[in-house]
Amino acid sequence: MFLPILFTISLHFSSSSHASVLDFCVADPSLPDGPAGFSCKKPAKVTVDDFVYHALGIPGNTSNLLKIAGTPAFAPQFPGINGLGISIARLDLAVDGVRPIHTHPGGSEILFVVERTICAGFISSSANTVYFKTLYKGDVMVFPQGLLQFGFNSGKTPALAIISFNNPNPGLQLLDFALFANNLPSEIVEKVTFLDDAQGHHTHTAITPVKMFLPILFTISLLFSSSHASVLDFCVADPSLPDGPAGFSCKKPAKVTVDDFVYHALAIPGNTSNLIKAAVTPAFAPQFPGVNGLGISMLRLDLAVGGVVPIHTHPGGSEIVFVVEGTICAGFISSSANTVYLKTLYKGDVMVFPQGLLHFQFNSGKTPALAIISFNSPSPGLQLVDFALFANNLPSEIVEKVTFLDEAQVKKLKAVLGGTG
């Protein structure tokens, strides 16, 4: 096991030599945005509140035609995620609520069901195969970037989901809006959709006045779909084959099923009967083959009273935390000035952690806490600082030299963590 790290060293050269390295780029919405996101707020004006967002704790208003509400935490609403390659949103679905056919052209999506039942699916581009599943509380489903997808509340009570994207601005194109809520002449719409005049006119009339949309009524299997055979909509991991820098090798498409894109283990509470009183249940590529190559993943974090996730880094991805239950104190440390951004998070709060920076979380309440954590990588990696320093065979005198810890402290921690040397 491991103890919380006992020191942070402020290197004398950190503030000057790292001046050109950006740990983050908090959005400044007063300045124009560009292809890579918003311009950066001046570092001196950045506070921890730029990295925390509270609106996802507030239920959305589902009193509309579709009986749904989406509450985004994208860069315009949540400046801290700007440039970090990750974002999150809350989805409320009343009974019979529906997410019509749509795409997110800028990012892959991963959906976690917080409450009740949601039917969801997507359609591949290469063969128009539909991957469709009923999801229950705690289930996770992943949706590849740019593919047509949909969802609806299939239960008898309101449903709630948390959705993460591997882009701070994933974009949204609703198919019905794109086809019928514009000024494209009806005869062109009919020609490029194969809808007849009456249906095209009816749908256009239904959508335009209310600025809403109907569930899509058709899926067209393009005659030239075979020409997309070389385009990979996804690359479901085949753990029996070696992995590489870009992930696991792909499972043969004929063997892929919807269950490759759905994961149930996050519904199960983790065992916190350990020294740090914490449990992590990952949904990374080795456990959840469908996320392989999609640039996104998720995990469940259980923290008993007094539970702690010690100082660590994820070298391969940025992280976003959503508090489902309880109270969690969380923070990270910048590399340029060793500034600490620390905040107590409550149910419904979100906090983002830039890729590669030292960070931590602990339960600061009097009841167990639960969080769902997303990453913009299917395998973000993990390096626990205490393990890296004291659970290895690096000679103690070298550890002492590079950490400024005394001999007694190093030997004590090596003994606790099983290190040698």
CSV table of C-alpha atoms in Angstrom, one decimal:
chain,number,residue,atom,x,y,z
A,1,MET,CA,0.0,0.0,0.0
A,2,PHE,CA,1.1,3.6,0.2
A,3,LEU,CA,1.1,6.7,2.4
A,4,PRO,CA,0.1,10.2,1.3
A,5,ILE,CA,3.2,11.9,-0.1
A,6,LEU,CA,5.0,14.0,2.6
A,7,PHE,CA,6.6,16.7,0.6
A,8,THR,CA,6.4,19.0,-2.4
A,9,ILE,CA,9.6,20.4,-3.7
A,10,SER,CA,9.5,23.9,-5.2
A,11,LEU,CA,12.4,23.8,-7.6
A,12,HIS,CA,14.3,27.1,-7.8
A,13,PHE,CA,14.3,27.0,-11.6
A,14,SER,CA,10.7,26.1,-12.1
A,15,SER,CA,9.2,29.5,-12.6
A,16,SER,CA,11.7,30.6,-15.3
A,17,SER,CA,12.5,27.5,-17.3
A,18,HIS,CA,8.9,26.4,-17.6
A,19,ALA,CA,7.6,29.8,-18.6
A,20,SER,CA,6.8,28.6,-22.1
A,21,VAL,CA,5.1,25.4,-20.9
A,22,LEU,CA,1.3,25.7,-20.5
A,23,ASP,CA,-0.2,23.3,-17.8
A,24,PHE,CA,-3.6,24.6,-18.9
A,25,CYS,CA,-5.3,27.3,-20.9
A,26,VAL,CA,-8.3,28.6,-19.0
A,27,ALA,CA,-10.7,30.1,-21.6
A,28,ASP,CA,-11.1,33.8,-21.9
A,29,PRO,CA,-14.6,34.1,-23.5
A,30,SER,CA,-14.1,37.8,-23.9
A,31,LEU,CA,-11.5,37.0,-26.7
A,32,PRO,CA,-12.3,35.3,-30.0
A,33,ASP,CA,-12.1,31.5,-30.1
A,34,GLY,CA,-10.2,29.6,-32.8
A,35,PRO,CA,-9.9,26.0,-34.2
A,36,ALA,CA,-8.0,24.9,-31.1
A,37,GLY,CA,-10.3,26.7,-28.6
A,38,PHE,CA,-10.5,30.0,-26.8
A,39,SER,CA,-7.6,32.2,-26.1
A,40,CYS,CA,-6.0,31.8,-22.6
A,41,LYS,CA,-6.9,33.8,-19.6
A,42,LYS,CA,-3.8,35.5,-18.0
A,43,PRO,CA,-2.3,33.0,-15.4
A,44,ALA,CA,-2.3,35.6,-12.7
A,45,LYS,CA,-6.1,35.8,-13.0
A,46,VAL,CA,-6.7,32.0,-12.9
A,47,THR,CA,-8.3,30.6,-9.7
A,48,VAL,CA,-9.4,27.1,-8.6
A,49,ASP,CA,-13.0,28.1,-9.4
A,50,ASP,CA,-12.0,28.1,-13.1
A,51,PHE,CA,-11.5,24.3,-12.8
A,52,VAL,CA,-14.7,23.6,-10.9
A,53,TYR,CA,-18.3,23.7,-12.2
A,54,HIS,CA,-21.5,23.4,-10.2
A,55,ALA,CA,-24.4,23.4,-12.7
A,56,LEU,CA,-24.4,19.6,-13.3
A,57,GLY,CA,-26.0,19.2,-9.8
A,58,ILE,CA,-29.1,21.0,-10.9
A,59,PRO,CA,-31.9,19.0,-12.7
A,60,GLY,CA,-32.6,20.2,-16.2
A,61,ASN,CA,-36.1,21.3,-17.4
A,62,THR,CA,-37.7,18.5,-19.4
A,63,SER,CA,-40.9,20.4,-20.1
A,64,ASN,CA,-40.5,20.3,-23.8
A,65,LEU,CA,-41.6,18.3,-26.9
A,66,LEU,CA,-38.7,15.8,-26.5
A,67,LYS,CA,-39.0,15.6,-22.7
A,68,ILE,CA,-35.2,15.9,-22.3
A,69,ALA,CA,-32.7,18.5,-21.0
A,70,GLY,CA,-28.9,18.7,-21.6
A,71,THR,CA,-26.7,20.7,-19.3
A,72,PRO,CA,-23.3,21.1,-20.9
A,73,ALA,CA,-20.0,21.7,-19.2
A,74,PHE,CA,-18.1,22.6,-22.4
A,75,ALA,CA,-15.5,25.4,-22.7
A,76,PRO,CA,-17.9,28.3,-23.0
A,77,GLN,CA,-19.6,27.3,-19.7
A,78,PHE,CA,-16.6,25.7,-18.0
A,79,PRO,CA,-13.4,27.7,-18.8
A,80,GLY,CA,-11.0,25.3,-17.1
A,81,ILE,CA,-11.4,22.5,-19.7
A,82,ASN,CA,-10.4,24.7,-22.6
A,83,GLY,CA,-7.5,23.0,-24.4
A,84,LEU,CA,-7.5,19.9,-22.2
A,85,GLY,CA,-9.3,17.6,-24.6
A,86,ILE,CA,-12.2,16.6,-22.4
A,87,SER,CA,-15.7,17.8,-21.3
A,88,ILE,CA,-18.9,16.6,-19.6
A,89,ALA,CA,-22.6,17.1,-19.7
A,90,ARG,CA,-25.7,16.2,-17.7
A,91,LEU,CA,-28.7,14.5,-19.5
A,92,ASP,CA,-32.1,14.5,-17.9
A,93,LEU,CA,-34.8,12.3,-19.6
A,94,ALA,CA,-38.4,12.5,-18.4
A,95,VAL,CA,-40.6,9.4,-19.0
A,96,ASP,CA,-40.7,8.9,-22.8
A,97,GLY,CA,-37.9,11.5,-23.2
A,98,VAL,CA,-35.8,11.0,-26.4
A,99,ARG,CA,-32.5,12.0,-27.9
A,100,PRO,CA,-33.1,11.9,-31.6
A,101,ILE,CA,-30.6,10.8,-34.2
A,102,HIS,CA,-27.5,13.1,-33.9
A,103,THR,CA,-23.8,13.2,-34.2
A,104,HIS,CA,-20.9,14.8,-32.3
A,105,PRO,CA,-18.4,15.6,-35.1
A,106,GLY,CA,-15.7,16.7,-32.7
A,107,GLY,CA,-15.5,13.9,-30.2
A,108,SER,CA,-16.2,10.3,-29.0
A,109,GLU,CA,-18.8,10.0,-26.2
A,110,ILE,CA,-19.1,7.8,-23.1
A,111,LEU,CA,-22.4,7.7,-21.2
A,112,PHE,CA,-22.9,6.6,-17.5
A,113,VAL,CA,-26.4,5.9,-16.3
A,114,VAL,CA,-26.8,7.5,-12.9
A,115,GLU,CA,-30.5,6.7,-12.4
A,116,ARG,CA,-33.0,4.4,-14.1
A,117,THR,CA,-33.1,3.0,-17.6
A,118,ILE,CA,-32.0,4.3,-21.0
A,119,CYS,CA,-32.0,2.6,-24.4
A,120,ALA,CA,-29.2,3.8,-26.6
A,121,GLY,CA,-27.4,2.9,-29.8
A,122,PHE,CA,-25.3,4.0,-32.8
A,123,ILE,CA,-25.1,3.1,-36.4
A,124,SER,CA,-21.8,2.2,-38.1
A,125,SER,CA,-20.8,3.9,-41.4
A,126,SER,CA,-19.2,0.9,-43.1
A,127,ALA,CA,-22.2,-1.4,-43.0
A,128,ASN,CA,-25.0,0.6,-41.3
A,129,THR,CA,-24.9,-2.0,-38.5
A,130,VAL,CA,-26.9,-0.9,-35.5
A,131,TYR,CA,-25.4,-1.4,-32.0
A,132,PHE,CA,-28.4,-1.0,-29.6
A,133,LYS,CA,-28.7,-1.8,-25.9
A,134,THR,CA,-30.9,-1.1,-22.8
A,135,LEU,CA,-28.7,0.4,-20.1
A,136,TYR,CA,-29.5,0.3,-16.4
A,137,LYS,CA,-28.1,2.2,-13.4
A,138,GLY,CA,-24.3,2.0,-13.3
A,139,ASP,CA,-24.0,0.9,-16.9
A,140,VAL,CA,-21.6,2.6,-19.4
A,141,MET,CA,-21.8,2.8,-23.2
A,142,VAL,CA,-19.3,4.3,-25.6
A,143,PHE,CA,-20.2,6.0,-28.9
A,144,PRO,CA,-17.5,6.5,-31.6
A,145,GLN,CA,-16.8,10.0,-32.9
A,146,GLY,CA,-19.0,11.3,-35.7
A,147,LEU,CA,-21.4,8.3,-36.0
A,148,LEU,CA,-25.2,8.7,-35.9
A,149,GLN,CA,-26.5,7.8,-32.4
A,150,PHE,CA,-29.7,8.1,-30.4
A,151,GLY,CA,-31.2,7.3,-27.0
A,152,PHE,CA,-34.5,7.4,-25.1
A,153,ASN,CA,-35.9,6.7,-21.6
A,154,SER,CA,-37.3,3.2,-21.8
A,155,GLY,CA,-38.5,3.1,-18.2
A,156,LYS,CA,-41.4,4.3,-16.2
A,157,THR,CA,-39.5,6.9,-14.1
A,158,PRO,CA,-37.2,9.9,-15.1
A,159,ALA,CA,-33.7,8.9,-16.0
A,160,LEU,CA,-30.4,10.7,-15.5
A,161,ALA,CA,-27.0,10.2,-17.2
A,162,ILE,CA,-23.6,11.8,-17.2
A,163,ILE,CA,-21.9,12.1,-20.6
A,164,SER,CA,-18.2,12.7,-21.2
A,165,PHE,CA,-16.5,13.7,-24.4
A,166,ASN,CA,-12.8,13.7,-25.5
A,167,ASN,CA,-13.1,17.3,-26.7
A,168,PRO,CA,-14.0,20.5,-24.8
A,169,ASN,CA,-16.3,21.4,-27.6
A,170,PRO,CA,-17.5,18.1,-29.2
A,171,GLY,CA,-20.1,19.8,-31.5
A,172,LEU,CA,-23.7,18.6,-32.1
A,173,GLN,CA,-25.6,18.1,-35.3
A,174,LEU,CA,-29.2,17.0,-35.0
A,175,LEU,CA,-30.2,15.2,-38.2
A,176,ASP,CA,-33.7,16.5,-38.3
A,177,PHE,CA,-32.6,20.1,-37.7
A,178,ALA,CA,-29.9,19.7,-40.4
A,179,LEU,CA,-32.4,18.5,-42.9
A,180,PHE,CA,-35.6,20.4,-42.2
A,181,ALA,CA,-34.8,23.5,-40.0
A,182,ASN,CA,-33.0,25.4,-42.8
A,183,ASN,CA,-33.7,27.2,-46.1
A,184,LEU,CA,-32.6,24.4,-48.4
A,185,PRO,CA,-35.3,24.0,-51.1
A,186,SER,CA,-37.7,21.1,-50.5
A,187,GLU,CA,-37.0,19.6,-53.9
A,188,ILE,CA,-33.3,19.3,-53.0
A,189,VAL,CA,-34.1,17.8,-49.6
A,190,GLU,CA,-36.4,15.3,-51.3
A,191,LYS,CA,-33.7,14.4,-53.8
A,192,VAL,CA,-30.9,13.8,-51.3
A,193,THR,CA,-33.1,12.0,-48.6
A,194,PHE,CA,-35.5,10.0,-50.8
A,195,LEU,CA,-38.4,11.4,-48.8
A,196,ASP,CA,-41.5,12.2,-50.8
A,197,ASP,CA,-42.9,15.8,-51.0
A,198,ALA,CA,-45.6,15.3,-48.5
A,199,GLN,CA,-43.3,13.9,-45.8
A,200,GLY,CA,-40.6,16.5,-46.4
A,201,HIS,CA,-43.2,19.3,-46.2
A,202,HIS,CA,-44.8,17.9,-43.1
A,203,THR,CA,-41.5,17.5,-41.2
A,204,HIS,CA,-40.3,20.9,-42.3
A,205,THR,CA,-43.6,22.5,-41.1
A,206,ALA,CA,-43.5,20.6,-37.8
A,207,ILE,CA,-39.9,21.6,-37.0
A,208,THR,CA,-39.6,25.2,-38.1
A,209,PRO,CA,-42.2,27.0,-36.0
A,210,VAL,CA,-41.3,25.4,-32.7
A,211,LYS,CA,-37.6,25.0,-33.4
A,212,MET,CA,-37.8,21.4,-32.2
A,213,PHE,CA,-37.4,18.1,-34.0
A,214,LEU,CA,-39.0,14.7,-34.5
A,215,PRO,CA,-37.4,11.3,-34.2
A,216,ILE,CA,-35.8,10.5,-37.5
A,217,LEU,CA,-38.0,8.3,-39.7
A,218,PHE,CA,-35.5,6.7,-41.9
A,219,THR,CA,-32.0,5.3,-42.2
A,220,ILE,CA,-30.6,5.1,-45.8
A,221,SER,CA,-28.3,2.3,-46.7
A,222,LEU,CA,-26.1,4.0,-49.2
A,223,LEU,CA,-25.3,1.9,-52.3
A,224,PHE,CA,-21.7,2.8,-52.1
A,225,SER,CA,-21.2,1.8,-48.4
A,226,SER,CA,-18.7,-0.9,-49.4
A,227,SER,CA,-16.3,1.9,-50.4
A,228,HIS,CA,-16.0,2.7,-46.7
A,229,ALA,CA,-14.5,-0.7,-45.9
A,230,SER,CA,-11.1,0.8,-45.2
A,231,VAL,CA,-12.6,3.4,-42.8
A,232,LEU,CA,-12.6,2.2,-39.2
A,233,ASP,CA,-15.6,3.5,-37.2
A,234,PHE,CA,-14.1,1.8,-34.2
A,235,CYS,CA,-11.4,-0.7,-33.2
A,236,VAL,CA,-12.7,-3.0,-30.5
A,237,ALA,CA,-9.7,-4.3,-28.5
A,238,ASP,CA,-8.6,-7.9,-29.0
A,239,PRO,CA,-6.7,-8.6,-25.7
A,240,SER,CA,-5.4,-11.9,-27.1
A,241,LEU,CA,-3.2,-9.9,-29.4
A,242,PRO,CA,-0.3,-7.6,-28.4
A,243,ASP,CA,-1.0,-4.0,-27.7
A,244,GLY,CA,1.0,-1.1,-29.1
A,245,PRO,CA,1.5,2.6,-28.6
A,246,ALA,CA,-1.9,3.4,-30.2
A,247,GLY,CA,-3.7,0.7,-28.3
A,248,PHE,CA,-4.7,-3.0,-28.8
A,249,SER,CA,-5.1,-4.6,-32.2
A,250,CYS,CA,-8.7,-4.7,-33.5
A,251,LYS,CA,-11.1,-7.5,-33.1
A,252,LYS,CA,-12.5,-8.8,-36.4
A,253,PRO,CA,-15.6,-6.7,-37.3
A,254,ALA,CA,-17.7,-9.8,-37.8
A,255,LYS,CA,-17.1,-10.8,-34.2
A,256,VAL,CA,-18.0,-7.3,-32.8
A,257,THR,CA,-21.3,-7.1,-30.8
A,258,VAL,CA,-23.1,-4.3,-28.9
A,259,ASP,CA,-21.8,-5.8,-25.7
A,260,ASP,CA,-18.3,-4.7,-26.7
A,261,PHE,CA,-19.5,-1.1,-26.3
A,262,VAL,CA,-21.3,-1.6,-23.0
A,263,TYR,CA,-19.8,-2.2,-19.5
A,264,HIS,CA,-21.6,-3.1,-16.3
A,265,ALA,CA,-18.9,-3.2,-13.6
A,266,LEU,CA,-19.2,0.5,-12.6
A,267,ALA,CA,-22.6,-0.4,-11.1
A,268,ILE,CA,-20.8,-2.5,-8.4
A,269,PRO,CA,-19.4,-0.7,-5.3
A,270,GLY,CA,-15.7,-1.1,-4.8
A,271,ASN,CA,-14.1,-2.7,-1.7
A,272,THR,CA,-12.7,0.1,0.4
A,273,SER,CA,-11.4,-2.2,3.2
A,274,ASN,CA,-7.8,-1.3,2.7
A,275,LEU,CA,-5.2,1.1,4.1
A,276,ILE,CA,-6.3,4.1,2.0
A,277,LYS,CA,-10.0,3.3,2.3
A,278,ALA,CA,-10.5,3.8,-1.4
A,279,ALA,CA,-11.4,1.6,-4.4
A,280,VAL,CA,-11.1,2.2,-8.1
A,281,THR,CA,-13.0,0.3,-10.8
A,282,PRO,CA,-11.6,1.1,-14.2
A,283,ALA,CA,-13.4,1.0,-17.6
A,284,PHE,CA,-10.2,1.2,-19.6
A,285,ALA,CA,-9.4,-0.7,-22.9
A,286,PRO,CA,-8.3,-3.9,-21.1
A,287,GLN,CA,-11.6,-4.1,-19.2
A,288,PHE,CA,-13.9,-2.3,-21.7
A,289,PRO,CA,-12.7,-3.3,-25.3
A,290,GLY,CA,-15.1,-0.8,-27.0
A,291,VAL,CA,-13.1,2.3,-25.9
A,292,ASN,CA,-9.9,1.1,-27.6
A,293,GLY,CA,-8.8,3.8,-30.0
A,294,LEU,CA,-11.7,6.2,-29.3
A,295,GLY,CA,-9.7,8.5,-27.0
A,296,ILE,CA,-11.9,8.2,-24.0
A,297,SER,CA,-12.5,6.0,-20.9
A,298,MET,CA,-14.1,6.1,-17.4
A,299,LEU,CA,-13.7,4.7,-13.9
A,300,ARG,CA,-15.7,4.5,-10.6
A,301,LEU,CA,-14.1,5.9,-7.4
A,302,ASP,CA,-15.4,4.8,-4.0
A,303,LEU,CA,-14.1,6.6,-1.0
A,304,ALA,CA,-15.0,5.4,2.5
A,305,VAL,CA,-14.9,7.9,5.4
A,306,GLY,CA,-11.3,9.0,5.6
A,307,GLY,CA,-10.5,7.5,2.2
A,308,VAL,CA,-7.7,9.1,0.1
A,309,VAL,CA,-6.3,8.9,-3.4
A,310,PRO,CA,-2.7,9.9,-2.8
A,311,ILE,CA,-0.6,12.2,-5.0
A,312,HIS,CA,-0.4,10.7,-8.5
A,313,THR,CA,-0.4,11.6,-12.2
A,314,HIS,CA,-2.0,10.2,-15.3
A,315,PRO,CA,0.7,10.7,-18.0
A,316,GLY,CA,-1.6,9.8,-20.8
A,317,GLY,CA,-4.7,11.9,-20.3
A,318,SER,CA,-6.6,14.8,-18.7
A,319,GLU,CA,-9.2,13.8,-16.1
A,320,ILE,CA,-12.7,15.1,-15.2
A,321,VAL,CA,-14.4,14.2,-11.9
A,322,PHE,CA,-18.1,14.2,-11.3
A,323,VAL,CA,-19.3,13.7,-7.7
A,324,VAL,CA,-22.3,11.4,-7.5
A,325,GLU,CA,-22.5,11.2,-3.7
A,326,GLY,CA,-20.8,12.7,-0.7
A,327,THR,CA,-18.1,15.3,-0.3
A,328,ILE,CA,-14.6,15.1,-1.9
A,329,CYS,CA,-11.7,17.5,-1.4
A,330,ALA,CA,-9.6,17.5,-4.6
A,331,GLY,CA,-6.7,19.5,-6.0
A,332,PHE,CA,-3.7,19.6,-8.4
A,333,ILE,CA,-0.4,21.3,-8.5
A,334,SER,CA,0.9,23.3,-11.5
A,335,SER,CA,4.3,22.6,-12.9
A,336,SER,CA,5.2,26.2,-13.8
A,337,ALA,CA,4.9,27.8,-10.3
A,338,ASN,CA,3.8,24.9,-8.1
A,339,THR,CA,0.5,26.7,-7.5
A,340,VAL,CA,-2.1,24.5,-5.7
A,341,TYR,CA,-5.7,24.5,-7.0
A,342,LEU,CA,-7.7,23.0,-4.1
A,343,LYS,CA,-11.5,22.8,-3.7
A,344,THR,CA,-14.1,20.9,-1.7
A,345,LEU,CA,-16.6,19.3,-4.1
A,346,TYR,CA,-20.2,18.4,-3.3
A,347,LYS,CA,-22.8,16.2,-5.1
A,348,GLY,CA,-23.2,17.2,-8.7
A,349,ASP,CA,-19.9,19.2,-8.8
A,350,VAL,CA,-17.3,18.7,-11.5
A,351,MET,CA,-13.6,19.4,-11.4
A,352,VAL,CA,-11.0,19.0,-14.2
A,353,PHE,CA,-7.3,18.0,-13.8
A,354,PRO,CA,-4.8,18.7,-16.6
A,355,GLN,CA,-2.9,15.9,-18.1
A,356,GLY,CA,0.3,14.8,-16.3
A,357,LEU,CA,0.0,17.1,-13.3
A,358,LEU,CA,0.3,15.9,-9.7
A,359,HIS,CA,-3.2,15.7,-8.1
A,360,PHE,CA,-5.1,14.0,-5.3
A,361,GLN,CA,-8.6,13.5,-3.8
A,362,PHE,CA,-9.9,12.5,-0.4
A,363,ASN,CA,-13.2,12.1,1.3
A,364,SER,CA,-13.7,15.2,3.5
A,365,GLY,CA,-17.2,14.3,4.7
A,366,LYS,CA,-18.8,12.0,7.3
A,367,THR,CA,-20.3,9.6,4.8
A,368,PRO,CA,-18.9,7.4,2.0
A,369,ALA,CA,-18.3,9.3,-1.3
A,370,LEU,CA,-18.7,8.2,-4.9
A,371,ALA,CA,-17.4,9.8,-8.1
A,372,ILE,CA,-17.3,8.9,-11.7
A,373,ILE,CA,-14.1,10.0,-13.5
A,374,SER,CA,-13.6,10.3,-17.2
A,375,PHE,CA,-10.3,10.5,-19.2
A,376,ASN,CA,-9.6,11.6,-22.8
A,377,SER,CA,-7.6,8.4,-23.3
A,378,PRO,CA,-8.7,4.7,-23.3
A,379,SER,CA,-5.5,4.0,-21.2
A,380,PRO,CA,-4.5,7.1,-19.3
A,381,GLY,CA,-1.9,5.5,-17.2
A,382,LEU,CA,-1.2,6.0,-13.5
A,383,GLN,CA,1.9,6.8,-11.5
A,384,LEU,CA,1.5,6.9,-7.8
A,385,VAL,CA,4.3,9.1,-6.4
A,386,ASP,CA,4.9,7.0,-3.3
A,387,PHE,CA,5.1,3.8,-5.2
A,388,ALA,CA,7.4,5.3,-7.8
A,389,LEU,CA,9.8,6.5,-5.0
A,390,PHE,CA,9.6,3.8,-2.4
A,391,ALA,CA,8.2,0.5,-3.8
A,392,ASN,CA,11.2,-0.2,-6.0
A,393,ASN,CA,14.8,-1.3,-5.8
A,394,LEU,CA,16.4,2.1,-6.2
A,395,PRO,CA,19.1,2.4,-3.6
A,396,SER,CA,18.1,4.4,-0.5
A,397,GLU,CA,21.0,6.8,-0.8
A,398,ILE,CA,19.9,7.8,-4.4
A,399,VAL,CA,16.3,8.3,-3.2
A,400,GLU,CA,17.6,10.5,-0.4
A,401,LYS,CA,19.7,12.5,-2.8
A,402,VAL,CA,16.9,13.2,-5.3
A,403,THR,CA,14.1,13.8,-2.8
A,404,PHE,CA,15.9,15.6,0.1
A,405,LEU,CA,14.4,13.2,2.5
A,406,ASP,CA,16.5,11.8,5.3
A,407,GLU,CA,17.7,8.2,5.6
A,408,ALA,CA,15.2,7.2,8.4
A,409,GLN,CA,12.2,8.5,6.4
A,410,VAL,CA,13.2,6.7,3.2
A,411,LYS,CA,13.9,3.4,5.0
A,412,LYS,CA,10.5,3.7,6.8
A,413,LEU,CA,8.6,4.2,3.6
A,414,LYS,CA,10.5,1.5,1.7
A,415,ALA,CA,9.6,-0.9,4.5
A,416,VAL,CA,5.9,0.0,4.4
A,417,LEU,CA,5.7,-0.2,0.6
A,418,GLY,CA,7.9,-3.2,0.1
A,419,GLY,CA,10.8,-1.5,-1.6
A,420,THR,CA,14.4,-2.8,-1.5
A,421,GLY,CA,17.8,-1.3,-1.9
